[in-house]
PDB file of C-alpha atoms in Angstrom:
ATOM      1  CA  UNK A   1      10.804 -48.296-111.523  1.00 63.00           C
ATOM      2  CA  UNK A   2       7.186 -47.591-112.455  1.00 83.00           C
ATOM      3  CA  UNK A   3       6.121 -50.709-110.551  1.00 86.00           C
ATOM      4  CA  UNK A   4       7.927 -49.422-107.448  1.00 85.00           C
ATOM      5  CA  UNK A   5       6.121 -46.099-107.717  1.00 81.00           C
ATOM      6  CA  UNK A   6       2.756 -47.827-108.088  1.00 82.00           C
ATOM      7  CA  UNK A   7       3.447 -50.017-105.055  1.00 85.00           C
ATOM      8  CA  UNK A   8       4.420 -47.006-102.939  1.00 82.00           C
ATOM      9  CA  UNK A   9       1.338 -45.085-104.058  1.00 83.00           C
ATOM     10  CA  UNK A  10      -0.860 -48.096-103.278  1.00 84.00           C
ATOM     11  CA  UNK A  11       0.574 -48.114 -99.745  1.00 84.00           C
ATOM     12  CA  UNK A  12      -0.189 -44.414 -99.369  1.00 82.00           C
ATOM     13  CA  UNK A  13      -3.740 -44.901-100.656  1.00 83.00           C
ATOM     14  CA  UNK A  14      -4.284 -47.690 -98.131  1.00 84.00           C
ATOM     15  CA  UNK A  15      -2.986 -45.443 -95.361  1.00 83.00           C
ATOM     16  CA  UNK A  16      -5.277 -42.621 -96.444  1.00 81.00           C
ATOM     17  CA  UNK A  17      -8.232 -45.019 -96.302  1.00 83.00           C
ATOM     18  CA  UNK A  18      -7.221 -45.953 -92.747  1.00 82.00           C
ATOM     19  CA  UNK A  19      -7.124 -42.266 -91.864  1.00 77.00           C
ATOM     20  CA  UNK A  20     -10.593 -41.644 -93.273  1.00 77.00           C
ATOM     21  CA  UNK A  21     -11.975 -44.569 -91.286  1.00 79.00           C
ATOM     22  CA  UNK A  22     -10.251 -43.368 -88.124  1.00 77.00           C
ATOM     23  CA  UNK A  23     -11.533 -39.819 -88.612  1.00 75.00           C
ATOM     24  CA  UNK A  24     -15.081 -41.087 -89.090  1.00 76.00           C
ATOM     25  CA  UNK A  25     -14.863 -42.763 -85.683  1.00 78.00           C
ATOM     26  CA  UNK A  26     -13.205 -39.851 -83.908  1.00 74.00           C
ATOM     27  CA  UNK A  27     -10.575 -37.229 -84.711  1.00 69.00           C
ATOM     28  CA  UNK A  28      -8.053 -38.383 -82.138  1.00 67.00           C
ATOM     29  CA  UNK A  29      -4.286 -38.686 -81.772  1.00 65.00           C
ATOM     30  CA  UNK A  30      -4.206 -41.998 -83.653  1.00 67.00           C
ATOM     31  CA  UNK A  31      -5.638 -40.417 -86.787  1.00 67.00           C
ATOM     32  CA  UNK A  32      -3.099 -37.600 -86.621  1.00 73.00           C
ATOM     33  CA  UNK A  33      -0.311 -40.174 -86.341  1.00 76.00           C
ATOM     34  CA  UNK A  34      -1.660 -42.044 -89.381  1.00 74.00           C
ATOM     35  CA  UNK A  35      -1.919 -38.778 -91.293  1.00 76.00           C
ATOM     36  CA  UNK A  36       1.697 -37.901 -90.504  1.00 76.00           C
ATOM     37  CA  UNK A  37       2.822 -41.329 -91.738  1.00 79.00           C
ATOM     38  CA  UNK A  38       0.879 -41.019 -94.987  1.00 77.00           C
ATOM     39  CA  UNK A  39       2.243 -37.566 -95.741  1.00 77.00           C
ATOM     40  CA  UNK A  40       5.738 -38.771 -94.893  1.00 80.00           C
ATOM     41  CA  UNK A  41       5.345 -41.587 -97.404  1.00 78.00           C
ATOM     42  CA  UNK A  42       4.039 -39.197-100.063  1.00 77.00           C
ATOM     43  CA  UNK A  43       7.058 -36.995 -99.512  1.00 78.00           C
ATOM     44  CA  UNK A  44       9.364 -40.021 -99.716  1.00 80.00           C
ATOM     45  CA  UNK A  45       7.881 -41.063-103.067  1.00 78.00           C
ATOM     46  CA  UNK A  46       8.156 -37.510-104.378  1.00 75.00           C
ATOM     47  CA  UNK A  47      11.765 -37.111-103.276  1.00 80.00           C
ATOM     48  CA  UNK A  48      12.866 -40.555-104.435  1.00 81.00           C
ATOM     49  CA  UNK A  49      11.186 -40.584-107.828  1.00 75.00           C
ATOM     50  CA  UNK A  50      10.581 -36.881-108.533  1.00 68.00           C
ATOM     51  CA  UNK A  51       6.983 -37.701-109.366  1.00 51.00           C
TER      52      UNK A  51
END
């Protein structure tokens, strides 16, 4: 179970890095979409594992 949590968190971290890169280029719709996905994944991890 801990490995699953770490894998999910690694995915979220990668998505947050993508967001930062996108925001550096321009704060557009794509970056907002990426941000929504990352927060959705954070919420999923929280709800699934009660982290």
